[in-house]
Amino acid sequence: MTHPTGWGLIGASNVAREWIIDAIRAQPGGEVRAVLSSSTERGAAFARDNDIPYHTTSLDELLSRPDIDAVYISTNNRLHFEQTIAAARAGKHVLCEKPLALSVEDANEMVRVCRACDVVLGTNHHLRNAATHIAIHGMIEDGRVGRLIAGRVFHANFLAAALQGWRVNDQGGGVILDSTIHDIDTLRFLFDQDPVSVFAMTQSGRLAQDGIEDGIMAVLRFPDDMLVQIHGGYTVPYSPGGVEIMGERGVIIGRDCMSQRPIGTVSVRDGDGEREIPLKHHNLYHRALELFTDAIHGGGLPAATGEDGVASLAIALALRESARTGREIGVDLP
Ligand code: NDP
């Protein structure tokens, strides 16, 4: 269905250029009408290179445009809070990058203000849009491997030189808020549940500045005494990402499925051997934008809501607290 939707990009970012502009334009009626950058030169170059008709350095100016219905926020993490609040108060729907904010209090406030202003808030947790994870979710829901015992997510890679900016210093970066937060969201999506407590150990100083995490091993305890391990990192070349979900009757295995690209396989291994599940891959960001567009035109929810973004942030910060204190931390979600 065609929904004319004018978008403003808040942030002249890599992720907007690589994925989101295309995903907006893939929606019938989806148009990118403006971009905000803190630099006139960067904004002009970004607008020219991506065929965007208007650029500005003024948030107020962008938000006052009547031809903009929704904004996509992909600035540095510390700016997401104030930009979301301003956009909501201007009556614009908000698809915000993760982490929603740097504190749970701020993220909750974003949800509250968006609700009060009657605009949709989505969190761009892309992985729950993957055909692989949707298939795994369906298999868990159908009880395919019986009562669940344990799981593991491995999502460590080597951070490309071009990305070694804010991610490896104290500007809201570190692997937990940058990448492990996606693993947390994926687990919440797969299990339809939140963990009750977490324990983590981290590494730093191999690639990130000392004190900023560039590796993590964590354990999340879910209801029914299910334990899930996460390994994330910026310093590991050549590791395939994957998920394993172990139940009393078998194991669900997702390989190469922690990617932005529509790739990967899912198989089930049980008493009859291992069989691959047929999948029809699609672009993860196209699906995210489709669900978000439907949500702002009155049909359902974004793939990940604002509340999902609050939960993934709260759990990510619990992991960080555990690593810093050496204690298992209870997860107490609002
Ligand atoms: P970038 O580093 O590309 O962009 C972030 C900000 O950095 C931009 O808003 C821009 O500011 C500024 N910037 C960009 N280039 C330069 C430069 N050459 N010199 C100085 N400043 C520059 O970030 P990413 O695209 O990697 O990430 C943006 C957000 O998206 C983050 O919140 C991240 O967590 C999230 N993300 C999400 C992904 C997903 O799949 N869900 C994937 C990757 C990132 P300005 O706008 O003022 O020009």
Short mmCIF file of C-alpha atoms and ligand atoms in Angstrom, two decimals:
data_model
loop_
_atom_site.label_atom_id
_atom_site.label_comp_id
_atom_site.label_asym_id
_atom_site.label_seq_id
_atom_site.Cartn_x
_atom_site.Cartn_y
_atom_site.Cartn_z
CA MET A 1 0.00 0.00 0.00
CA THR A 2 1.31 3.50 -0.82
CA HIS A 3 1.81 5.75 2.20
CA PRO A 4 3.34 9.10 1.22
CA THR A 5 5.93 9.62 3.96
CA GLY A 6 8.46 12.44 4.05
CA TRP A 7 11.61 11.68 6.01
CA GLY A 8 14.26 13.89 7.55
CA LEU A 9 17.60 12.34 8.38
CA ILE A 10 19.08 13.58 11.64
CA GLY A 11 22.74 12.68 11.24
CA ALA A 12 24.90 12.40 8.12
CA SER A 13 25.98 8.91 9.11
CA ASN A 14 27.38 5.77 7.52
CA VAL A 15 24.37 3.68 8.48
CA ALA A 16 22.00 6.18 6.84
CA ARG A 17 24.08 6.17 3.67
CA GLU A 18 24.62 2.41 3.50
CA TRP A 19 21.20 1.13 4.54
CA ILE A 20 18.46 3.53 5.55
CA ILE A 21 18.17 5.88 2.59
CA ASP A 22 17.67 2.90 0.30
CA ALA A 23 15.19 1.34 2.75
CA ILE A 24 13.12 4.54 2.94
CA ARG A 25 13.05 4.81 -0.85
CA ALA A 26 12.06 1.14 -1.14
CA GLN A 27 8.74 1.97 0.57
CA PRO A 28 5.97 3.10 -1.81
CA GLY A 29 5.65 6.86 -1.11
CA GLY A 30 8.83 6.99 0.99
CA GLU A 31 10.95 10.09 0.30
CA VAL A 32 14.08 11.48 1.93
CA ARG A 33 13.46 15.23 2.00
CA ALA A 34 16.22 16.65 4.22
CA VAL A 35 19.37 15.86 6.15
CA LEU A 36 20.76 17.50 9.27
CA SER A 37 24.49 17.63 9.90
CA SER A 38 26.44 19.68 12.42
CA SER A 39 28.75 20.65 9.54
CA THR A 40 27.53 22.62 6.52
CA GLU A 41 30.19 21.04 4.30
CA ARG A 42 29.44 17.46 5.42
CA GLY A 43 25.70 18.06 5.10
CA ALA A 44 26.07 19.51 1.60
CA ALA A 45 28.28 16.66 0.44
CA PHE A 46 25.95 14.06 1.99
CA ALA A 47 22.89 15.68 0.37
CA ARG A 48 24.60 15.88 -3.02
CA ASP A 49 25.97 12.32 -2.93
CA ASN A 50 22.63 10.87 -1.85
CA ASP A 51 20.32 13.01 -3.95
CA ILE A 52 18.62 14.69 -0.97
CA PRO A 53 17.05 18.05 -1.90
CA TYR A 54 17.76 19.95 1.33
CA HIS A 55 20.40 20.09 4.06
CA THR A 56 20.68 22.17 7.20
CA THR A 57 22.64 22.50 10.43
CA SER A 58 19.54 23.63 12.34
CA LEU A 59 17.41 21.00 14.06
CA ASP A 60 14.58 23.52 14.53
CA GLU A 61 14.60 24.31 10.84
CA LEU A 62 14.42 20.64 9.85
CA LEU A 63 11.69 19.92 12.39
CA SER A 64 9.59 22.90 11.34
CA ARG A 65 9.23 21.59 7.77
CA PRO A 66 5.65 20.48 7.14
CA ASP A 67 6.76 18.02 4.42
CA ILE A 68 8.59 15.90 7.01
CA ASP A 69 6.45 13.29 8.77
CA ALA A 70 9.18 11.19 10.37
CA VAL A 71 12.84 11.43 11.29
CA TYR A 72 15.55 8.83 11.38
CA ILE A 73 18.09 9.63 14.11
CA SER A 74 21.58 8.18 13.62
CA THR A 75 23.82 10.78 15.22
CA ASN A 76 26.32 9.97 17.93
CA ASN A 77 24.65 8.13 20.79
CA ARG A 78 24.82 11.01 23.24
CA LEU A 79 22.59 13.14 20.96
CA HIS A 80 19.72 10.68 20.49
CA PHE A 81 17.87 11.79 23.64
CA GLU A 82 17.56 15.52 23.00
CA GLN A 83 16.92 15.07 19.26
CA THR A 84 14.13 12.54 19.88
CA ILE A 85 12.43 14.79 22.43
CA ALA A 86 12.62 17.76 20.05
CA ALA A 87 11.29 15.72 17.12
CA ALA A 88 8.37 14.34 19.16
CA ARG A 89 7.44 17.83 20.38
CA ALA A 90 7.43 18.95 16.74
CA GLY A 91 4.96 16.13 15.96
CA LYS A 92 7.42 13.97 13.98
CA HIS A 93 7.53 10.19 14.29
CA VAL A 94 10.95 8.91 15.31
CA LEU A 95 12.95 5.90 14.22
CA CYS A 96 15.98 6.14 16.49
CA GLU A 97 19.20 4.18 16.41
CA LYS A 98 20.31 2.12 19.34
CA PRO A 99 21.23 2.72 22.05
CA LEU A 100 18.19 4.96 22.46
CA ALA A 101 20.13 6.97 25.04
CA LEU A 102 23.01 6.63 27.46
CA SER A 103 20.81 6.15 30.54
CA VAL A 104 17.60 4.22 31.18
CA GLU A 105 16.05 7.36 32.67
CA ASP A 106 16.58 9.27 29.42
CA ALA A 107 15.33 6.38 27.29
CA ASN A 108 12.18 6.10 29.42
CA GLU A 109 11.63 9.83 29.03
CA MET A 110 11.89 9.44 25.24
CA VAL A 111 9.15 6.81 25.33
CA ARG A 112 7.02 8.95 27.63
CA VAL A 113 7.31 12.11 25.52
CA CYS A 114 6.67 10.29 22.23
CA ARG A 115 3.56 8.75 23.74
CA ALA A 116 2.38 12.11 25.11
CA CYS A 117 2.94 13.72 21.69
CA ASP A 118 1.15 10.84 19.96
CA VAL A 119 4.06 9.97 17.68
CA VAL A 120 5.52 6.52 17.00
CA LEU A 121 8.95 5.74 18.46
CA GLY A 122 10.89 2.81 17.01
CA THR A 123 14.35 1.50 17.87
CA ASN A 124 16.42 0.32 14.95
CA HIS A 125 17.32 -3.16 16.18
CA HIS A 126 17.70 -4.62 12.71
CA LEU A 127 18.43 -8.26 13.54
CA ARG A 128 14.88 -9.12 14.57
CA ASN A 129 13.97 -8.44 10.92
CA ALA A 130 16.24 -11.18 9.59
CA ALA A 131 14.65 -14.23 7.96
CA THR A 132 16.99 -16.37 10.07
CA HIS A 133 15.85 -14.96 13.41
CA ILE A 134 12.19 -14.91 12.38
CA ALA A 135 12.52 -18.64 11.55
CA ILE A 136 14.28 -19.41 14.85
CA HIS A 137 11.62 -17.46 16.75
CA GLY A 138 8.89 -19.50 15.05
CA MET A 139 10.62 -22.77 15.90
CA ILE A 140 10.99 -21.79 19.57
CA GLU A 141 7.34 -20.72 19.69
CA ASP A 142 6.28 -24.06 18.17
CA GLY A 143 8.30 -25.96 20.80
CA ARG A 144 10.38 -27.61 18.06
CA VAL A 145 13.25 -28.58 20.39
CA GLY A 146 11.21 -28.93 23.57
CA ARG A 147 11.78 -27.14 26.85
CA LEU A 148 14.73 -24.79 26.51
CA ILE A 149 17.88 -25.34 28.54
CA ALA A 150 20.53 -22.96 27.23
CA GLY A 151 21.74 -20.91 24.32
CA ARG A 152 24.67 -18.99 22.99
CA VAL A 153 25.18 -16.02 20.70
CA PHE A 154 28.56 -15.40 19.11
CA HIS A 155 28.87 -12.01 17.53
CA ALA A 156 32.49 -10.92 17.62
CA ASN A 157 34.21 -9.38 14.65
CA PHE A 158 37.06 -7.06 13.78
CA LEU A 159 36.11 -3.40 13.72
CA ALA A 160 37.01 -1.93 10.32
CA ALA A 161 39.52 0.93 10.43
CA ALA A 162 36.86 3.36 9.13
CA LEU A 163 34.68 2.57 12.17
CA GLN A 164 37.39 3.05 14.78
CA GLY A 165 36.12 6.52 15.80
CA TRP A 166 33.51 7.10 18.53
CA ARG A 167 33.08 3.33 18.96
CA VAL A 168 36.49 2.97 20.62
CA ASN A 169 36.52 6.06 22.83
CA ASP A 170 34.29 7.48 25.50
CA GLN A 171 31.76 9.20 23.19
CA GLY A 172 29.07 6.63 23.96
CA GLY A 173 30.90 3.77 22.30
CA GLY A 174 32.23 0.39 23.42
CA VAL A 175 31.11 -2.99 22.18
CA ILE A 176 28.28 -3.38 24.71
CA LEU A 177 26.25 -0.34 23.65
CA ASP A 178 27.28 -0.66 20.03
CA SER A 179 26.88 -4.34 19.25
CA THR A 180 26.02 -6.54 22.25
CA ILE A 181 22.85 -4.49 22.68
CA HIS A 182 21.68 -6.00 19.36
CA ASP A 183 22.36 -9.50 20.70
CA ILE A 184 20.29 -8.68 23.78
CA ASP A 185 17.44 -7.45 21.62
CA THR A 186 17.67 -10.55 19.45
CA LEU A 187 17.40 -12.82 22.51
CA ARG A 188 14.41 -10.85 23.83
CA PHE A 189 12.81 -11.28 20.41
CA LEU A 190 13.61 -15.00 20.12
CA PHE A 191 12.36 -15.90 23.60
CA ASP A 192 9.60 -13.28 24.02
CA GLN A 193 11.07 -12.84 27.47
CA ASP A 194 13.52 -10.70 29.39
CA PRO A 195 16.45 -12.06 31.37
CA VAL A 196 16.13 -11.94 35.14
CA SER A 197 19.83 -11.40 35.84
CA VAL A 198 23.18 -11.06 34.04
CA PHE A 199 26.86 -11.61 34.67
CA ALA A 200 29.67 -10.31 32.45
CA MET A 201 33.41 -9.98 32.05
CA THR A 202 34.90 -7.56 29.55
CA GLN A 203 38.18 -6.80 27.79
CA SER A 204 39.49 -3.38 26.83
CA GLY A 205 42.63 -1.78 25.50
CA ARG A 206 43.29 -4.12 22.56
CA LEU A 207 41.57 -1.81 20.13
CA ALA A 208 39.44 0.51 22.27
CA GLN A 209 40.73 3.12 24.65
CA ASP A 210 41.49 1.70 28.13
CA GLY A 211 38.26 1.38 30.09
CA ILE A 212 36.07 1.14 26.97
CA GLU A 213 34.99 -2.45 26.31
CA ASP A 214 36.24 -4.07 23.10
CA GLY A 215 35.33 -7.62 24.10
CA ILE A 216 32.70 -9.24 26.32
CA MET A 217 31.66 -12.67 27.53
CA ALA A 218 28.38 -12.64 29.36
CA VAL A 219 25.77 -14.98 30.76
CA LEU A 220 22.10 -14.06 30.90
CA ARG A 221 19.73 -16.00 33.13
CA PHE A 222 16.23 -16.22 31.67
CA PRO A 223 13.05 -17.45 33.40
CA ASP A 224 12.74 -21.24 33.85
CA ASP A 225 16.46 -21.34 34.73
CA MET A 226 17.62 -21.01 31.12
CA LEU A 227 21.19 -19.73 30.66
CA VAL A 228 22.40 -17.93 27.54
CA GLN A 229 25.99 -16.98 26.78
CA ILE A 230 26.99 -13.99 24.64
CA HIS A 231 30.43 -13.42 23.14
CA GLY A 232 30.93 -10.04 21.48
CA GLY A 233 33.99 -8.13 20.41
CA TYR A 234 35.74 -5.72 18.09
CA THR A 235 39.04 -7.57 17.97
CA VAL A 236 38.25 -10.97 16.45
CA PRO A 237 38.83 -11.39 12.71
CA TYR A 238 37.24 -14.25 10.73
CA SER A 239 34.70 -15.44 13.32
CA PRO A 240 31.30 -16.32 11.83
CA GLY A 241 28.42 -14.95 13.86
CA GLY A 242 25.80 -17.36 15.05
CA VAL A 243 23.18 -18.49 17.53
CA GLU A 244 22.50 -21.87 19.13
CA ILE A 245 19.37 -22.63 21.11
CA MET A 246 19.48 -25.89 23.06
CA GLY A 247 16.33 -27.68 24.09
CA GLU A 248 15.55 -31.04 25.65
CA ARG A 249 14.80 -32.57 22.22
CA GLY A 250 17.37 -30.86 19.97
CA VAL A 251 19.37 -27.78 19.03
CA ILE A 252 18.46 -24.91 16.67
CA ILE A 253 21.55 -23.64 14.92
CA GLY A 254 21.77 -20.25 13.18
CA ARG A 255 24.97 -19.69 11.24
CA ASP A 256 26.23 -16.35 9.84
CA CYS A 257 23.04 -14.77 11.08
CA MET A 258 24.36 -11.81 13.12
CA SER A 259 24.86 -9.74 10.00
CA GLN A 260 23.36 -6.58 8.54
CA ARG A 261 23.14 -8.45 5.25
CA PRO A 262 20.36 -10.92 4.38
CA ILE A 263 22.48 -14.05 4.73
CA GLY A 264 22.81 -17.10 6.96
CA THR A 265 21.28 -20.48 7.52
CA VAL A 266 19.14 -22.15 10.15
CA SER A 267 19.15 -25.84 10.87
CA VAL A 268 17.82 -28.17 13.49
CA ARG A 269 19.80 -31.04 14.93
CA ASP A 270 18.04 -33.82 16.80
CA GLY A 271 17.66 -37.61 16.90
CA ASP A 272 17.06 -37.63 13.11
CA GLY A 273 20.31 -35.79 12.30
CA GLU A 274 20.77 -32.20 11.08
CA ARG A 275 18.42 -30.58 8.55
CA GLU A 276 18.54 -27.10 7.10
CA ILE A 277 15.30 -25.09 7.24
CA PRO A 278 14.33 -23.42 3.92
CA LEU A 279 14.52 -19.62 4.19
CA LYS A 280 13.52 -16.76 1.91
CA HIS A 281 15.93 -13.92 2.68
CA HIS A 282 14.95 -10.25 2.46
CA ASN A 283 16.65 -6.93 3.22
CA LEU A 284 16.47 -6.42 7.02
CA TYR A 285 16.24 -2.63 6.80
CA HIS A 286 13.51 -2.72 4.16
CA ARG A 287 11.38 -4.75 6.55
CA ALA A 288 12.17 -2.39 9.44
CA LEU A 289 11.07 0.61 7.37
CA GLU A 290 7.99 -1.20 6.11
CA LEU A 291 6.79 -2.00 9.63
CA PHE A 292 7.64 1.51 10.84
CA THR A 293 5.78 3.10 7.92
CA ASP A 294 2.75 0.90 8.61
CA ALA A 295 2.92 1.84 12.30
CA ILE A 296 2.83 5.58 11.64
CA HIS A 297 -0.11 5.12 9.30
CA GLY A 298 -2.04 3.22 11.94
CA GLY A 299 -1.20 -0.42 11.27
CA GLY A 300 0.64 -2.15 14.08
CA LEU A 301 3.99 -1.64 15.75
CA PRO A 302 7.55 -1.02 14.57
CA ALA A 303 9.74 -4.15 14.51
CA ALA A 304 11.33 -2.90 17.74
CA THR A 305 9.42 -0.31 19.75
CA GLY A 306 10.70 2.42 22.05
CA GLU A 307 9.98 0.10 24.97
CA ASP A 308 12.17 -2.55 23.34
CA GLY A 309 14.93 0.05 23.12
CA VAL A 310 14.58 0.86 26.82
CA ALA A 311 14.79 -2.84 27.70
CA SER A 312 17.85 -3.56 25.55
CA LEU A 313 19.60 -0.51 27.02
CA ALA A 314 18.74 -1.45 30.60
CA ILE A 315 20.10 -4.98 30.09
CA ALA A 316 23.21 -3.68 28.30
CA LEU A 317 23.92 -1.32 31.20
CA ALA A 318 23.38 -4.21 33.64
CA LEU A 319 26.08 -6.15 31.75
CA ARG A 320 28.44 -3.21 32.05
CA GLU A 321 27.69 -2.87 35.77
CA SER A 322 28.32 -6.58 36.27
CA ALA A 323 31.68 -6.37 34.51
CA ARG A 324 32.68 -3.37 36.60
CA THR A 325 31.56 -4.78 39.96
CA GLY A 326 32.18 -8.50 39.46
CA ARG A 327 28.62 -9.23 40.61
CA GLU A 328 25.56 -10.88 39.05
CA ILE A 329 23.12 -8.03 38.44
CA GLY A 330 19.35 -8.43 38.62
CA VAL A 331 17.42 -7.02 35.68
CA ASP A 332 14.55 -4.88 36.85
CA LEU A 333 12.64 -3.57 33.85
CA PRO A 334 9.90 -0.93 34.15
P1 NDP B 1 28.95 7.67 11.86
O1 NDP B 1 30.23 7.84 12.60
O2 NDP B 1 28.99 7.41 10.40
O3 NDP B 1 28.02 8.94 12.07
C1 NDP B 1 27.71 9.43 13.36
C2 NDP B 1 27.91 10.95 13.36
O4 NDP B 1 29.28 11.22 13.15
C3 NDP B 1 27.17 11.63 12.24
O5 NDP B 1 25.90 12.08 12.69
C4 NDP B 1 28.09 12.77 11.81
O6 NDP B 1 27.71 14.01 12.41
C5 NDP B 1 29.43 12.42 12.44
N1 NDP B 1 30.41 12.23 11.35
C6 NDP B 1 30.30 11.44 10.27
N2 NDP B 1 31.41 11.55 9.50
C7 NDP B 1 32.20 12.44 10.13
C8 NDP B 1 33.48 12.97 9.85
N3 NDP B 1 34.14 12.63 8.74
N4 NDP B 1 34.01 13.87 10.73
C9 NDP B 1 33.33 14.20 11.83
N5 NDP B 1 32.12 13.73 12.16
C10 NDP B 1 31.56 12.85 11.32
O7 NDP B 1 28.15 6.58 12.67
P2 NDP B 1 27.42 5.23 12.26
O8 NDP B 1 26.63 5.37 11.03
O9 NDP B 1 28.36 4.13 12.34
O10 NDP B 1 26.41 5.11 13.54
C11 NDP B 1 25.42 6.09 13.76
C12 NDP B 1 24.38 5.56 14.73
O11 NDP B 1 23.77 4.42 14.17
C13 NDP B 1 24.91 5.12 16.08
O12 NDP B 1 23.94 5.40 17.05
C14 NDP B 1 25.08 3.61 15.94
O13 NDP B 1 24.97 2.98 17.19
C15 NDP B 1 23.96 3.29 15.02
N6 NDP B 1 24.21 2.15 14.11
C16 NDP B 1 23.22 1.23 13.93
C17 NDP B 1 23.34 0.21 13.03
C18 NDP B 1 22.21 -0.73 12.83
O14 NDP B 1 22.31 -1.59 11.96
N7 NDP B 1 21.14 -0.64 13.56
C19 NDP B 1 24.58 0.04 12.24
C20 NDP B 1 25.57 1.06 12.48
C21 NDP B 1 25.36 2.07 13.38
P3 NDP B 1 26.79 15.04 11.62
O15 NDP B 1 25.48 14.35 11.47
O16 NDP B 1 26.77 16.19 12.53
O17 NDP B 1 27.44 15.28 10.29
#
